[in-house]
Amino acid sequence: MNEIDQLSEFLQKLTPLSRSCLLSELERLELCGIDMPGSAGVQAKLRAEFRKDGSTHARATNPSRYFFAPLELLLIDGAPEHANMGRISRNTLTPIWEWICRDLLPTMARDYIKAINDQVTANNPKEVLKIASTFQTKVVKVLENTLASAESAEFARGKLAQYTASRTAFDDVRKMQHVLRAGDALPKFNAKLPEKIAKFDDGQVAQITAQLDAFKKSHPYALPFALALVARRMKTSWQLVRLATKPAASKSAADIAATPYACVVPMVLDRLDDKRLALRIALRHNRVLVARDLLAEIYDTEYALKVRIDGIESCEWGVRLQQLMDAIGALVSAEVSRFPSNVGHILGSRRLRSHDTLGGKLSYLAWKGRDVVQDGAAAFRKLIGAT
């Protein structure tokens, strides 16, 4: 028996849920940059079984898809280890579902799966949604008890670790708990947002801030997810930072950190890390034009953060920004070095840094001029208040 036959025999001995979990785990390792010999063949075989369209995105089986439906707008396809405030890695859903079915609520999960399958067969979508909602409520209640103490939470973490080596899967369980607990509040909030936010101007900042304030009063733990929904509507993700910079007393990092929505700054950095990961994958597959566009967006985000937050270099945000830019710079240098020095590379073009052009420098001077006026006015108002 050759290695391929042995592999096929081994895979068939696993349950369908375990094979699906294995696929998610192999994809997670690949996204983390870990090369597993023979992994491509195993993934191809498993995708042929679970994803008829050949998709590389994890897709849960039907009963779990109904259960995880409230999370859909918050799912991303990056590695679970990647920082994602307000978002959940799609690749953690399969191990979380297996943990729910085998350890957290095995009997109820079995009954849920049978009930869902029966109603799907009967073509009764309303009843399917009702059954899923009931089971979501049960899971939330059990999680509240399970995570109530450090001891029981650590035990649950150990059980979940049997299904994935991801260090952050347990964090996604907590995120799932907050989203499910919020019920229909997140979908209602999402429905009130503008369909597209091409330019996050002062009017829209004020409008969405008011919506966020109202949401936060009732669902404070779900606020990061509401912010993630806002970011989804934006044409340019770094504009999210205006929710923190607009109400700040000045552009100093300390004043911005004191605003109610200062958490949007690390969220913008999360999205910058998304682009770093996408850039690495694009370069690995020689998609140079895709890499070019990603790099332009990366440079724009870096510039926007530095222009809008004075002293960012010396705070925690700036340290992380520099780490990301160093990692991105290493990727670009490695790619450019593959070509002779006398051959220009598109990723080495200064045009990608639009702020280095004449127009970009004029925009920068305009920003600085406006800041001087605004900061002077703010100082004057403080002086009047003090007297």
CSV table of C-alpha atoms in Angstrom, one decimal:
chain,number,residue,atom,x,y,z
A,1,MET,CA,0.0,0.0,0.0
A,2,ASN,CA,1.5,3.4,-1.1
A,3,GLU,CA,1.5,6.6,1.0
A,4,ILE,CA,-1.5,8.0,-0.8
A,5,ASP,CA,-3.6,4.9,-0.1
A,6,GLN,CA,-2.5,4.9,3.6
A,7,LEU,CA,-3.4,8.5,3.9
A,8,SER,CA,-6.9,7.9,2.4
A,9,GLU,CA,-7.4,5.0,4.7
A,10,PHE,CA,-6.4,7.1,7.7
A,11,LEU,CA,-8.7,10.0,6.7
A,12,GLN,CA,-11.7,7.7,6.3
A,13,LYS,CA,-11.2,6.3,9.8
A,14,LEU,CA,-11.9,9.8,11.1
A,15,THR,CA,-15.4,11.1,11.7
A,16,PRO,CA,-16.7,13.7,9.2
A,17,LEU,CA,-16.4,16.4,11.9
A,18,SER,CA,-12.8,15.4,12.7
A,19,ARG,CA,-11.9,15.5,9.0
A,20,SER,CA,-13.4,19.0,8.8
A,21,CYS,CA,-11.5,20.0,11.9
A,22,LEU,CA,-8.3,18.7,10.4
A,23,LEU,CA,-8.9,20.8,7.2
A,24,SER,CA,-9.4,23.9,9.3
A,25,GLU,CA,-6.2,23.2,11.3
A,26,LEU,CA,-4.1,22.7,8.2
A,27,GLU,CA,-5.4,25.9,6.7
A,28,ARG,CA,-4.7,27.7,9.9
A,29,LEU,CA,-1.1,26.5,9.9
A,30,GLU,CA,-0.7,27.6,6.3
A,31,LEU,CA,-2.0,31.1,7.1
A,32,CYS,CA,0.5,31.3,9.9
A,33,GLY,CA,3.3,30.7,7.4
A,34,ILE,CA,4.0,27.1,8.6
A,35,ASP,CA,4.8,24.8,5.7
A,36,MET,CA,3.6,21.2,6.2
A,37,PRO,CA,5.1,18.7,3.8
A,38,GLY,CA,2.2,16.9,2.0
A,39,SER,CA,-0.4,19.3,3.4
A,40,ALA,CA,-1.5,20.5,-0.1
A,41,GLY,CA,-2.6,17.0,-1.1
A,42,VAL,CA,-4.5,16.4,2.2
A,43,GLN,CA,-6.2,19.8,1.9
A,44,ALA,CA,-7.2,19.1,-1.7
A,45,LYS,CA,-8.7,15.8,-0.7
A,46,LEU,CA,-10.6,17.2,2.2
A,47,ARG,CA,-11.9,20.3,0.2
A,48,ALA,CA,-13.2,17.9,-2.4
A,49,GLU,CA,-15.3,16.3,0.3
A,50,PHE,CA,-16.5,19.4,2.3
A,51,ARG,CA,-16.4,22.2,-0.3
A,52,LYS,CA,-17.9,21.2,-3.6
A,53,ASP,CA,-17.0,24.7,-5.0
A,54,GLY,CA,-13.3,24.1,-4.2
A,55,SER,CA,-13.3,27.1,-1.9
A,56,THR,CA,-10.4,27.7,0.4
A,57,HIS,CA,-12.7,29.3,3.0
A,58,ALA,CA,-13.8,27.1,5.9
A,59,ARG,CA,-17.5,26.1,5.6
A,60,ALA,CA,-19.2,24.5,8.5
A,61,THR,CA,-21.8,21.7,8.1
A,62,ASN,CA,-25.4,22.8,8.0
A,63,PRO,CA,-26.5,22.5,11.6
A,64,SER,CA,-23.4,24.5,12.8
A,65,ARG,CA,-23.9,27.1,10.0
A,66,TYR,CA,-27.3,27.9,11.4
A,67,PHE,CA,-25.9,28.1,14.9
A,68,PHE,CA,-23.0,30.4,13.8
A,69,ALA,CA,-25.2,32.5,11.5
A,70,PRO,CA,-25.2,35.6,13.9
A,71,LEU,CA,-21.4,35.7,13.6
A,72,GLU,CA,-21.3,35.7,9.7
A,73,LEU,CA,-20.7,39.5,9.3
A,74,LEU,CA,-17.9,39.3,11.8
A,75,LEU,CA,-16.0,36.4,10.4
A,76,ILE,CA,-12.6,36.8,8.7
A,77,ASP,CA,-10.5,34.2,6.9
A,78,GLY,CA,-7.1,35.1,8.5
A,79,ALA,CA,-5.2,33.0,10.9
A,80,PRO,CA,-6.7,32.7,14.4
A,81,GLU,CA,-3.4,34.0,16.0
A,82,HIS,CA,-3.9,37.2,14.1
A,83,ALA,CA,-5.2,40.1,16.3
A,84,ASN,CA,-8.8,40.9,15.4
A,85,MET,CA,-10.7,43.0,17.9
A,86,GLY,CA,-14.4,42.7,17.1
A,87,ARG,CA,-13.9,39.9,14.6
A,88,ILE,CA,-13.7,36.1,14.7
A,89,SER,CA,-11.6,33.8,12.7
A,90,ARG,CA,-13.7,31.5,10.5
A,91,ASN,CA,-11.1,28.8,10.9
A,92,THR,CA,-11.9,28.5,14.6
A,93,LEU,CA,-15.6,27.6,14.0
A,94,THR,CA,-15.0,23.9,13.3
A,95,PRO,CA,-13.0,23.2,16.4
A,96,ILE,CA,-15.4,25.3,18.5
A,97,TRP,CA,-18.3,23.3,17.1
A,98,GLU,CA,-16.6,20.0,17.8
A,99,TRP,CA,-15.9,21.1,21.4
A,100,ILE,CA,-19.6,22.1,21.8
A,101,CYS,CA,-20.8,18.8,20.5
A,102,ARG,CA,-18.4,16.5,22.3
A,103,ASP,CA,-17.7,18.3,25.6
A,104,LEU,CA,-19.8,21.3,26.4
A,105,LEU,CA,-23.4,20.1,25.5
A,106,PRO,CA,-23.1,16.6,23.8
A,107,THR,CA,-26.7,15.5,24.4
A,108,MET,CA,-28.3,18.8,23.6
A,109,ALA,CA,-26.1,19.2,20.5
A,110,ARG,CA,-27.1,15.8,19.3
A,111,ASP,CA,-30.8,16.6,19.7
A,112,TYR,CA,-30.2,20.0,18.0
A,113,ILE,CA,-28.5,18.4,15.0
A,114,LYS,CA,-31.3,15.9,14.6
A,115,ALA,CA,-34.0,18.6,14.9
A,116,ILE,CA,-32.3,20.9,12.4
A,117,ASN,CA,-31.9,18.1,9.9
A,118,ASP,CA,-35.5,17.1,10.3
A,119,GLN,CA,-36.8,20.6,9.7
A,120,VAL,CA,-34.4,21.2,6.7
A,121,THR,CA,-35.7,18.0,5.2
A,122,ALA,CA,-39.3,19.3,5.8
A,123,ASN,CA,-38.4,22.6,4.2
A,124,ASN,CA,-39.5,24.6,7.3
A,125,PRO,CA,-37.0,27.5,7.5
A,126,LYS,CA,-38.9,29.4,10.2
A,127,GLU,CA,-38.7,26.4,12.5
A,128,VAL,CA,-35.0,25.9,11.7
A,129,LEU,CA,-34.3,29.5,12.8
A,130,LYS,CA,-36.3,29.0,15.9
A,131,ILE,CA,-34.4,25.8,16.8
A,132,ALA,CA,-31.1,27.5,16.2
A,133,SER,CA,-32.0,30.5,18.4
A,134,THR,CA,-33.1,28.2,21.2
A,135,PHE,CA,-29.8,26.3,21.1
A,136,GLN,CA,-27.8,29.5,20.9
A,137,THR,CA,-29.5,30.7,24.2
A,138,LYS,CA,-28.7,27.3,25.9
A,139,VAL,CA,-25.0,27.6,24.8
A,140,VAL,CA,-24.7,31.2,26.1
A,141,LYS,CA,-26.1,30.1,29.5
A,142,VAL,CA,-23.8,27.2,29.8
A,143,LEU,CA,-20.8,29.3,28.8
A,144,GLU,CA,-21.7,31.9,31.5
A,145,ASN,CA,-21.5,29.2,34.1
A,146,THR,CA,-18.4,27.5,32.5
A,147,LEU,CA,-16.4,30.7,32.3
A,148,ALA,CA,-17.6,32.1,35.6
A,149,SER,CA,-14.5,30.9,37.5
A,150,ALA,CA,-10.8,30.8,36.5
A,151,GLU,CA,-10.7,27.0,37.3
A,152,SER,CA,-13.6,26.0,35.1
A,153,ALA,CA,-12.5,28.3,32.3
A,154,GLU,CA,-9.0,26.8,32.3
A,155,PHE,CA,-10.6,23.3,32.2
A,156,ALA,CA,-12.7,24.4,29.1
A,157,ARG,CA,-9.6,25.9,27.5
A,158,GLY,CA,-7.8,22.5,27.9
A,159,LYS,CA,-10.7,20.6,26.3
A,160,LEU,CA,-10.8,23.0,23.4
A,161,ALA,CA,-7.1,22.6,22.9
A,162,GLN,CA,-7.8,19.0,21.9
A,163,TYR,CA,-9.3,20.2,18.7
A,164,THR,CA,-7.0,23.0,17.7
A,165,ALA,CA,-3.5,24.2,18.5
A,166,SER,CA,-4.5,27.8,18.0
A,167,ARG,CA,-3.7,29.8,21.1
A,168,THR,CA,-6.6,32.3,20.5
A,169,ALA,CA,-9.5,29.9,19.8
A,170,PHE,CA,-10.6,30.3,23.4
A,171,ASP,CA,-10.8,34.1,22.9
A,172,ASP,CA,-13.1,33.4,19.9
A,173,VAL,CA,-15.3,31.4,22.2
A,174,ARG,CA,-15.7,34.5,24.5
A,175,LYS,CA,-16.3,36.7,21.5
A,176,MET,CA,-19.0,34.2,20.3
A,177,GLN,CA,-20.6,34.4,23.7
A,178,HIS,CA,-20.8,38.2,23.6
A,179,VAL,CA,-22.3,38.2,20.0
A,180,LEU,CA,-24.9,35.6,20.8
A,181,ARG,CA,-25.8,37.4,24.1
A,182,ALA,CA,-26.4,40.6,22.1
A,183,GLY,CA,-29.2,38.8,20.2
A,184,ASP,CA,-30.7,40.9,17.4
A,185,ALA,CA,-29.1,44.2,18.6
A,186,LEU,CA,-26.2,43.9,16.3
A,187,PRO,CA,-28.3,43.1,13.1
A,188,LYS,CA,-30.5,46.1,14.0
A,189,PHE,CA,-27.5,48.4,14.5
A,190,ASN,CA,-26.0,47.1,11.2
A,191,ALA,CA,-29.3,47.8,9.3
A,192,LYS,CA,-29.2,51.5,10.4
A,193,LEU,CA,-25.7,52.1,9.1
A,194,PRO,CA,-25.1,53.8,5.7
A,195,GLU,CA,-24.7,51.3,2.9
A,196,LYS,CA,-21.3,52.7,2.0
A,197,ILE,CA,-19.1,55.2,3.7
A,198,ALA,CA,-16.9,56.6,1.0
A,199,LYS,CA,-15.7,59.5,3.0
A,200,PHE,CA,-16.0,59.6,6.8
A,201,ASP,CA,-16.7,63.3,7.2
A,202,ASP,CA,-17.6,65.2,10.3
A,203,GLY,CA,-21.4,64.8,9.8
A,204,GLN,CA,-21.1,61.0,9.5
A,205,VAL,CA,-18.7,60.8,12.4
A,206,ALA,CA,-21.3,62.6,14.6
A,207,GLN,CA,-24.2,60.5,13.3
A,208,ILE,CA,-22.4,57.1,13.8
A,209,THR,CA,-21.0,58.2,17.2
A,210,ALA,CA,-24.6,58.9,18.4
A,211,GLN,CA,-25.6,55.4,17.2
A,212,LEU,CA,-22.6,53.8,18.9
A,213,ASP,CA,-23.4,55.7,22.1
A,214,ALA,CA,-26.9,54.4,22.2
A,215,PHE,CA,-25.8,50.8,21.4
A,216,LYS,CA,-23.1,50.9,24.1
A,217,LYS,CA,-25.6,51.7,26.8
A,218,SER,CA,-27.4,48.4,26.3
A,219,HIS,CA,-24.6,46.2,25.1
A,220,PRO,CA,-21.2,47.4,26.3
A,221,TYR,CA,-19.5,44.0,25.8
A,222,ALA,CA,-20.6,43.9,22.1
A,223,LEU,CA,-19.3,47.4,21.3
A,224,PRO,CA,-16.2,46.1,19.4
A,225,PHE,CA,-18.4,44.1,17.1
A,226,ALA,CA,-20.6,47.2,16.4
A,227,LEU,CA,-17.4,49.0,15.5
A,228,ALA,CA,-16.3,46.2,13.2
A,229,LEU,CA,-19.7,46.5,11.4
A,230,VAL,CA,-19.0,50.2,10.9
A,231,ALA,CA,-15.5,49.4,9.5
A,232,ARG,CA,-17.1,47.0,7.0
A,233,ARG,CA,-19.0,49.9,5.4
A,234,MET,CA,-15.9,52.0,4.9
A,235,LYS,CA,-14.1,52.3,1.6
A,236,THR,CA,-10.9,53.1,3.5
A,237,SER,CA,-10.6,51.2,6.8
A,238,TRP,CA,-8.1,53.7,8.4
A,239,GLN,CA,-10.9,56.3,8.5
A,240,LEU,CA,-12.3,54.4,11.5
A,241,VAL,CA,-9.7,56.2,13.6
A,242,ARG,CA,-11.7,59.4,13.2
A,243,LEU,CA,-14.1,58.1,15.8
A,244,ALA,CA,-11.3,58.7,18.3
A,245,THR,CA,-9.4,61.7,16.8
A,246,LYS,CA,-12.5,63.8,16.1
A,247,PRO,CA,-13.7,64.2,19.7
A,248,ALA,CA,-10.2,64.4,21.2
A,249,ALA,CA,-9.1,67.6,22.9
A,250,SER,CA,-6.0,67.6,20.7
A,251,LYS,CA,-4.0,65.4,18.3
A,252,SER,CA,-1.7,64.1,21.1
A,253,ALA,CA,-1.7,60.3,21.6
A,254,ALA,CA,-2.6,60.8,25.2
A,255,ASP,CA,-5.7,62.9,24.5
A,256,ILE,CA,-6.9,60.4,21.8
A,257,ALA,CA,-6.3,57.5,24.1
A,258,ALA,CA,-8.7,59.2,26.6
A,259,THR,CA,-11.7,59.3,24.2
A,260,PRO,CA,-14.5,56.7,24.5
A,261,TYR,CA,-13.6,55.0,21.2
A,262,ALA,CA,-9.9,55.0,21.4
A,263,CYS,CA,-10.1,51.2,20.8
A,264,VAL,CA,-10.5,52.0,17.1
A,265,VAL,CA,-6.8,52.7,16.8
A,266,PRO,CA,-5.7,49.1,17.6
A,267,MET,CA,-8.6,48.0,15.3
A,268,VAL,CA,-7.1,50.0,12.4
A,269,LEU,CA,-3.7,48.3,13.3
A,270,ASP,CA,-5.4,44.9,13.1
A,271,ARG,CA,-6.6,45.7,9.6
A,272,LEU,CA,-3.1,46.8,8.7
A,273,ASP,CA,-1.9,43.4,9.9
A,274,ASP,CA,-4.6,41.9,7.6
A,275,LYS,CA,-2.9,43.6,4.7
A,276,ARG,CA,0.5,42.4,5.8
A,277,LEU,CA,-0.8,38.8,5.8
A,278,ALA,CA,-2.5,39.3,2.4
A,279,LEU,CA,0.8,40.8,1.1
A,280,ARG,CA,2.8,37.8,2.2
A,281,ILE,CA,0.3,35.4,0.5
A,282,ALA,CA,0.2,37.5,-2.7
A,283,LEU,CA,4.0,37.5,-2.9
A,284,ARG,CA,4.2,33.8,-2.3
A,285,HIS,CA,1.9,33.2,-5.3
A,286,ASN,CA,3.7,35.9,-7.5
A,287,ARG,CA,0.6,38.1,-7.6
A,288,VAL,CA,2.7,41.3,-8.0
A,289,LEU,CA,-0.1,43.6,-9.0
A,290,VAL,CA,-2.2,42.6,-6.1
A,291,ALA,CA,0.8,43.1,-3.8
A,292,ARG,CA,1.3,46.6,-5.3
A,293,ASP,CA,-2.2,47.6,-4.5
A,294,LEU,CA,-2.0,46.2,-1.0
A,295,LEU,CA,1.3,48.0,-0.4
A,296,ALA,CA,-0.2,51.3,-1.5
A,297,GLU,CA,-3.0,50.9,1.0
A,298,ILE,CA,-0.5,49.9,3.7
A,299,TYR,CA,1.5,53.1,3.1
A,300,ASP,CA,-1.6,55.2,3.1
A,301,THR,CA,-2.7,53.8,6.5
A,302,GLU,CA,0.8,54.3,8.0
A,303,TYR,CA,0.7,57.9,6.8
A,304,ALA,CA,-2.8,58.6,8.1
A,305,LEU,CA,-2.0,57.3,11.6
A,306,LYS,CA,1.2,59.4,11.8
A,307,VAL,CA,-0.5,62.5,10.5
A,308,ARG,CA,-3.6,62.3,12.8
A,309,ILE,CA,-1.9,61.1,16.0
A,310,ASP,CA,1.0,63.3,17.3
A,311,GLY,CA,3.6,61.4,19.2
A,312,ILE,CA,2.4,58.0,18.1
A,313,GLU,CA,6.0,56.9,17.7
A,314,SER,CA,6.5,56.9,21.5
A,315,CYS,CA,3.3,55.1,22.6
A,316,GLU,CA,2.2,51.5,22.4
A,317,TRP,CA,0.3,52.1,19.2
A,318,GLY,CA,3.4,53.4,17.5
A,319,VAL,CA,5.5,50.5,18.7
A,320,ARG,CA,3.1,48.1,17.1
A,321,LEU,CA,2.9,50.2,14.0
A,322,GLN,CA,6.6,50.1,13.6
A,323,GLN,CA,6.8,46.4,14.1
A,324,LEU,CA,4.2,45.9,11.4
A,325,MET,CA,6.0,48.2,9.0
A,326,ASP,CA,9.3,46.5,9.7
A,327,ALA,CA,7.7,43.1,8.9
A,328,ILE,CA,6.2,44.6,5.7
A,329,GLY,CA,9.5,46.1,4.8
A,330,ALA,CA,11.2,42.8,5.2
A,331,LEU,CA,8.7,41.2,2.8
A,332,VAL,CA,9.2,43.9,0.2
A,333,SER,CA,13.0,43.8,0.5
A,334,ALA,CA,13.0,40.0,0.0
A,335,GLU,CA,10.9,40.4,-3.1
A,336,VAL,CA,12.9,43.2,-4.6
A,337,SER,CA,16.2,41.5,-3.9
A,338,ARG,CA,15.2,38.6,-6.2
A,339,PHE,CA,15.8,40.9,-9.2
A,340,PRO,CA,19.1,42.5,-10.3
A,341,SER,CA,19.8,46.0,-8.9
A,342,ASN,CA,19.7,47.6,-12.3
A,343,VAL,CA,16.1,46.3,-12.9
A,344,GLY,CA,13.4,48.4,-11.3
A,345,HIS,CA,10.7,46.5,-9.3
A,346,ILE,CA,7.2,47.8,-9.1
A,347,LEU,CA,7.1,47.3,-5.3
A,348,GLY,CA,10.1,49.6,-5.0
A,349,SER,CA,8.4,52.5,-6.7
A,350,ARG,CA,8.1,55.8,-4.7
A,351,ARG,CA,4.7,56.3,-6.4
A,352,LEU,CA,3.3,53.8,-3.9
A,353,ARG,CA,3.8,56.3,-1.2
A,354,SER,CA,1.4,58.9,-2.5
A,355,HIS,CA,2.2,61.3,0.4
A,356,ASP,CA,5.8,61.6,-0.9
A,357,THR,CA,4.5,63.2,-4.1
A,358,LEU,CA,4.1,67.0,-4.4
A,359,GLY,CA,0.4,66.7,-4.0
A,360,GLY,CA,0.8,64.5,-0.9
A,361,LYS,CA,3.3,67.0,0.7
A,362,LEU,CA,0.9,69.9,0.0
A,363,SER,CA,-1.9,67.9,1.7
A,364,TYR,CA,0.3,67.3,4.7
A,365,LEU,CA,1.1,71.0,5.0
A,366,ALA,CA,-2.6,71.8,4.8
A,367,TRP,CA,-3.3,69.3,7.6
A,368,LYS,CA,-0.6,70.9,9.7
A,369,GLY,CA,-1.9,74.4,9.1
A,370,ARG,CA,-5.4,73.4,10.1
A,371,ASP,CA,-4.1,71.6,13.2
A,372,VAL,CA,-2.3,74.7,14.4
A,373,VAL,CA,-5.5,76.7,14.2
A,374,GLN,CA,-7.6,74.0,15.8
A,375,ASP,CA,-5.1,73.4,18.6
A,376,GLY,CA,-4.8,77.1,19.3
A,377,ALA,CA,-8.6,77.4,19.5
A,378,ALA,CA,-8.7,74.4,21.9
A,379,ALA,CA,-6.0,76.0,24.1
A,380,PHE,CA,-7.9,79.3,24.1
A,381,ARG,CA,-11.2,77.5,25.2
A,382,LYS,CA,-9.3,75.8,28.0
A,383,LEU,CA,-7.8,79.1,29.1
A,384,ILE,CA,-11.3,80.7,29.2
A,385,GLY,CA,-12.6,77.8,31.1
A,386,ALA,CA,-9.8,78.0,33.6
A,387,THR,CA,-10.5,81.7,34.3
